Coordinates of C-alpha atoms in Angstrom, one line a residue:
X1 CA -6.4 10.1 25.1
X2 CA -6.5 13.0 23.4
X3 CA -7.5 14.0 19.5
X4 CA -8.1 17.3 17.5
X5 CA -11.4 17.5 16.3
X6 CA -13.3 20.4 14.8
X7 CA -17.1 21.1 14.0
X8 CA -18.5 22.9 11.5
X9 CA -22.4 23.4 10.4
X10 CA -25.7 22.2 12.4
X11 CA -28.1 18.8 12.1
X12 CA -27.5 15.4 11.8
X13 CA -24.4 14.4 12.6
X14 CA -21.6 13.0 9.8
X15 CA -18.1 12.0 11.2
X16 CA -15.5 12.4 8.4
X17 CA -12.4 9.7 8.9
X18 CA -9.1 10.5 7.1
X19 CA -7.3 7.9 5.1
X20 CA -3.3 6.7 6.0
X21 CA -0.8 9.0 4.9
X22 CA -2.7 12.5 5.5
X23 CA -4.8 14.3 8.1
X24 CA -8.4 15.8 8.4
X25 CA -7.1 18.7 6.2
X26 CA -8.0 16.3 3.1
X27 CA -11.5 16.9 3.7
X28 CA -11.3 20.7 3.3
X29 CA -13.2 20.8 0.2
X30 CA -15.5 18.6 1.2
X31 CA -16.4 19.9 4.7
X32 CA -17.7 23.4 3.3
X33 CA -20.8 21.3 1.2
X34 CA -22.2 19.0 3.9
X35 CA -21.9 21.6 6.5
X36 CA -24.8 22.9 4.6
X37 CA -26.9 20.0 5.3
X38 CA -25.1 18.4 8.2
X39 CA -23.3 19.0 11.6
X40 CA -19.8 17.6 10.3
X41 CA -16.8 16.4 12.7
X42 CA -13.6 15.8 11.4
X43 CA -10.5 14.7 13.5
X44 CA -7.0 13.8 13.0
X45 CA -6.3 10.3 13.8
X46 CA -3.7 9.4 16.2
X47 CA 0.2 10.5 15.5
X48 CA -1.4 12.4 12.4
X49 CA -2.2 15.9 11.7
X50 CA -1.8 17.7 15.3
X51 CA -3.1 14.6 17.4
X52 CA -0.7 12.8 19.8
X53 CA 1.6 10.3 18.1
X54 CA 1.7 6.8 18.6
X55 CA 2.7 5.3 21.9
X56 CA 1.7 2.1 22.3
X57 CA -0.8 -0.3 20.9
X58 CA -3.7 1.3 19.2
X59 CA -7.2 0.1 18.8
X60 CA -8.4 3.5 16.2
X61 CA -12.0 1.9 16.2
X62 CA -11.9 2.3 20.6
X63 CA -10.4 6.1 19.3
X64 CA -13.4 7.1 17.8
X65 CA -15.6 5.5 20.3
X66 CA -14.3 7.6 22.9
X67 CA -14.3 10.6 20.6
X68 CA -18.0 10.0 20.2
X69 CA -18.9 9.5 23.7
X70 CA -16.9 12.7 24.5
X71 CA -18.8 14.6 22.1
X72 CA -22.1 13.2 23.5
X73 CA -23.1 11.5 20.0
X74 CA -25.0 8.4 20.6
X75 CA -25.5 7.6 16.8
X76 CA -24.3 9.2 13.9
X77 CA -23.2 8.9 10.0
X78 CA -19.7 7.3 9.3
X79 CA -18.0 8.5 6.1
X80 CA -14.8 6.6 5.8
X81 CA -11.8 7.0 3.3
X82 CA -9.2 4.2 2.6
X83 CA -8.1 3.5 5.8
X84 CA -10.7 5.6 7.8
X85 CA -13.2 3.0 5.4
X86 CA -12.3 0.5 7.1
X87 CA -12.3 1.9 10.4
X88 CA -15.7 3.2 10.0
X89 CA -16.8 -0.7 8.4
X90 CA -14.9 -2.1 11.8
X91 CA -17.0 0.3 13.9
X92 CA -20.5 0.1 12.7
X93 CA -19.8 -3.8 12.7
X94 CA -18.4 -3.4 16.5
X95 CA -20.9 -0.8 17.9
X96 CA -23.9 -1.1 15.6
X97 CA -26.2 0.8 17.8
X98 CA -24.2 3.9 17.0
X99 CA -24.5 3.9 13.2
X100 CA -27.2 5.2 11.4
X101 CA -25.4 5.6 7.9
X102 CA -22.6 4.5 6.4
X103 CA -20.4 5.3 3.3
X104 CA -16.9 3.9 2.6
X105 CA -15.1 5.7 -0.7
X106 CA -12.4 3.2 -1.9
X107 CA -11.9 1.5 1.3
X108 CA -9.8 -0.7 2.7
X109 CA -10.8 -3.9 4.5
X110 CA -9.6 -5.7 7.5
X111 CA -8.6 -9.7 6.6
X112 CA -8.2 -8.6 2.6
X113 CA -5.3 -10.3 1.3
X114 CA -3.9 -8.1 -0.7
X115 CA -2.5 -8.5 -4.6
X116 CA 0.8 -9.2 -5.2
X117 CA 1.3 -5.9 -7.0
X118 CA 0.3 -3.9 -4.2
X119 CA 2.3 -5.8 -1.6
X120 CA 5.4 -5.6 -3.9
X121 CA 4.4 -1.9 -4.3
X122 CA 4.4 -1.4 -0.5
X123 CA 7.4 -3.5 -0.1
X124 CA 9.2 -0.6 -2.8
X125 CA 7.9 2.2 -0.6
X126 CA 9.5 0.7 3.1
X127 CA 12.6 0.1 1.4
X128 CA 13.1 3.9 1.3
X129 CA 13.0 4.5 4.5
X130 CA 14.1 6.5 6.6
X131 CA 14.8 8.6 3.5
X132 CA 11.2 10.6 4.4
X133 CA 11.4 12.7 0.5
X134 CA 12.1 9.5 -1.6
X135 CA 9.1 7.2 0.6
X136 CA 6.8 10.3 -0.5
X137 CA 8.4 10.4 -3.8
X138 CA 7.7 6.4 -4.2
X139 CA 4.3 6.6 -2.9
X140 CA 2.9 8.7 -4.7
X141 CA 4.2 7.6 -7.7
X142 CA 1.6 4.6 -8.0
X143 CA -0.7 4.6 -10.7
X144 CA -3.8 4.8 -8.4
X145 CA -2.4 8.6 -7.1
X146 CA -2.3 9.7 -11.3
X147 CA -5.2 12.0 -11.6
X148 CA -4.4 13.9 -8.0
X149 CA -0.6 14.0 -8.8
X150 CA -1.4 15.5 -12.4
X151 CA -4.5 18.5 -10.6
X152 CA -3.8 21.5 -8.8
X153 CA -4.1 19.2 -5.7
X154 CA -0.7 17.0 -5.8
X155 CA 1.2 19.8 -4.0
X156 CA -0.8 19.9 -0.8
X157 CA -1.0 16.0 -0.9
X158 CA 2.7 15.4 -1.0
X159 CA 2.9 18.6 1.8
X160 CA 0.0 16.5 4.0
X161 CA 2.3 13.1 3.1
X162 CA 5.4 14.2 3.9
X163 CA 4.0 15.9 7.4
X164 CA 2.6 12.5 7.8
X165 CA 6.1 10.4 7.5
X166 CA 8.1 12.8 9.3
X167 CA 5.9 12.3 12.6
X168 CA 6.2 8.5 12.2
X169 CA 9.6 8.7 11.8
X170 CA 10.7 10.9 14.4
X171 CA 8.2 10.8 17.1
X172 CA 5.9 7.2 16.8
X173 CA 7.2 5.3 19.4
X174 CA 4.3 2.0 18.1
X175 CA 3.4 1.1 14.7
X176 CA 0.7 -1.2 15.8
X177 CA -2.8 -1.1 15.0
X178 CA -5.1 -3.4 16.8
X179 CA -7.8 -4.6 14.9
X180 CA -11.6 -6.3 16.2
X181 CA -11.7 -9.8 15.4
X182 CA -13.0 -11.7 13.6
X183 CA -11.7 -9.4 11.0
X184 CA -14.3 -7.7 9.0
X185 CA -14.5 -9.4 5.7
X186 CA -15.6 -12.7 7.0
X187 CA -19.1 -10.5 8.8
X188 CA -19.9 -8.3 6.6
X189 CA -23.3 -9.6 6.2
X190 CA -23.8 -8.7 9.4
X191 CA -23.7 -4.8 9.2
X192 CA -27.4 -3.9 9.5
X193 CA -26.6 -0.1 8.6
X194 CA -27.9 1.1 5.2
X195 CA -24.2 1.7 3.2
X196 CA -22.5 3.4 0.4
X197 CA -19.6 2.3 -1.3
X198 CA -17.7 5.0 -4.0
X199 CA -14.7 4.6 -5.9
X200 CA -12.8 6.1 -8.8
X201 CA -11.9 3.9 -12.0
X202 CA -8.1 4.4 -11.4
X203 CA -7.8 1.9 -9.0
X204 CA -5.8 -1.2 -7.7
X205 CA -7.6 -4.4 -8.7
X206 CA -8.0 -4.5 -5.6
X207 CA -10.7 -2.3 -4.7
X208 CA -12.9 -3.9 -7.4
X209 CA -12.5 -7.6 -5.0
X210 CA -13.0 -5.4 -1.8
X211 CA -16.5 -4.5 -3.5
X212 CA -17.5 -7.7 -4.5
X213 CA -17.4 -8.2 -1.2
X214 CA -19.0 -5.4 0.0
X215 CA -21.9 -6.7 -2.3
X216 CA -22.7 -9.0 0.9
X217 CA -23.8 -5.9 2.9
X218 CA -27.7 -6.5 3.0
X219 CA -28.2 -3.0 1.9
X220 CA -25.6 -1.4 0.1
X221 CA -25.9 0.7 -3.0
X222 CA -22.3 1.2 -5.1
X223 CA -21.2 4.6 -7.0
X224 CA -18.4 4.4 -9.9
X225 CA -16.9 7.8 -10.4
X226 CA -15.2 8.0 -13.8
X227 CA -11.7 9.2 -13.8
X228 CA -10.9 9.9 -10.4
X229 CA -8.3 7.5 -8.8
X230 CA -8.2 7.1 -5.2
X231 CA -7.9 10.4 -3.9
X232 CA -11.1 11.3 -5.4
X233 CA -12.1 13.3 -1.7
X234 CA -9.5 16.0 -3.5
X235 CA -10.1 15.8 -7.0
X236 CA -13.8 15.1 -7.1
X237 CA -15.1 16.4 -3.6
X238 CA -18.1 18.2 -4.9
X239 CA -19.6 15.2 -6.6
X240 CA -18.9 13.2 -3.3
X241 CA -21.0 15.9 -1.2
X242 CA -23.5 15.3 -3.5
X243 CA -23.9 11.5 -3.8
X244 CA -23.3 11.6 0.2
X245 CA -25.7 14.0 0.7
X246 CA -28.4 12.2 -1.5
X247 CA -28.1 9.1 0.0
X248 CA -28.2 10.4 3.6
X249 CA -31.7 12.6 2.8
X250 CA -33.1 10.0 0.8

């Protein structure tokens, strides 16, 4: 297996995982702050960014493990976005040993059954393909992508979602994820890590359910941040340094 990874700053270790649709390039505003405070390792996940693309059958959560153990970390922070939330929520539930933090902004969650609106929303987007502009186009249309879209920031996200789509179109030869089971939302009570969950207020419904149920996480604090929508790790990655930071020092 191989992955890019970079490092930037010294002392405790925070492991940075990207959402779906983009590469560890989103966290370039964010990187910059904690490396102040923190030794920060960001990666591409596999067939993103300039990782290998899919081949076969992918566990991501047995991908950072091995990332991990090549880098010699035997416990570390886990700050998760979308996606990479619920990787890092599968992890620290999988190998709790490892964890000693964790913080999910608007994540997903693995055994969520998802709205009707967001599965006819996906169901828009796949209908586009292999049409790589008009998927982007579509996507990034939703409501929850507003405030990013309308800020300085929508051009490099559609650049990081269109690199994104053209490698799983022309060069992922799997689209499966394997996930542990039992899924996550039916043990959540069982993550022992102390935990952070952020969101923005232009969300799916969706995410307001995934943090009700987060609320069974036996210590969990939440942070709302007012209008950022759910690429708030662009838009508003200063305040999520800071709210990361404070709860990892406090």
């Amino acid at each position: 297996m191989e992955l890019f990874y970079e490092i930037e700053g010294n002392g405790v270790p925070i492991v940075l995982i990207h959402s779906g649709g983009v590469d560890s390039r989103v966290w370039r505003y964010m990187v910059p702050e904690l490396a102040k405070s923190f030794k920060v390792i960001t990666f591409d996940g596999r067939g993103t960014g300039r990782s290998p693309a899919m081949q076969e059958p992918t566990s991501l959560v047995e991908d950072l493990r091995k990332l991990l153990t090549h880098l010699g970390l035997e416990r570390v922070t886990l700050v998760g976005h979308s996606m990479g939330g619920q990787i890092a929520t599968d992890f620290t539930l999988s190998y709790p040993s490892m964890v000693e933090q964790l913080v999910v902004i608007a994540p997903s969650l693995t055994g969520y059954d998802y709205s009707q609106e967001f599965t006819n929303y996906m169901t828009s987007v796949n209908a586009a393909a292999p049409d790589i502009s008009k998927i982007v186009e579509l996507s990034l249309a939703a409501p929850i992508y507003r405030a990013v879209m309308a800020s300085p920031h929508g051009s490099f996200l559609s650049e990081m979602h269109a690199h994104y789509m053209g490698r799983v179109f022309n060069e992922w030869k799997s689209f499966e994820v394997l996930w542990p089971e039992p899924p996550s939302i039916e043990r959540l009570e069982k993550i022992t890590a102390s935990t952070l969950f952020i969101h923005g207020t232009i969300e799916w419904p969706d995410m307001y359910n995934i943090a009700e149920h987060f609320k069974r996480v036996p210590e969990i604090r939440f942070v709302e941040i007012q209008g950022a929508d759910h690429m708030l790790v662009l838009t508003h990655a200063a305040e999520l340094a800071i709210s990361i930071r404070e709860f990892c020092q406090r």
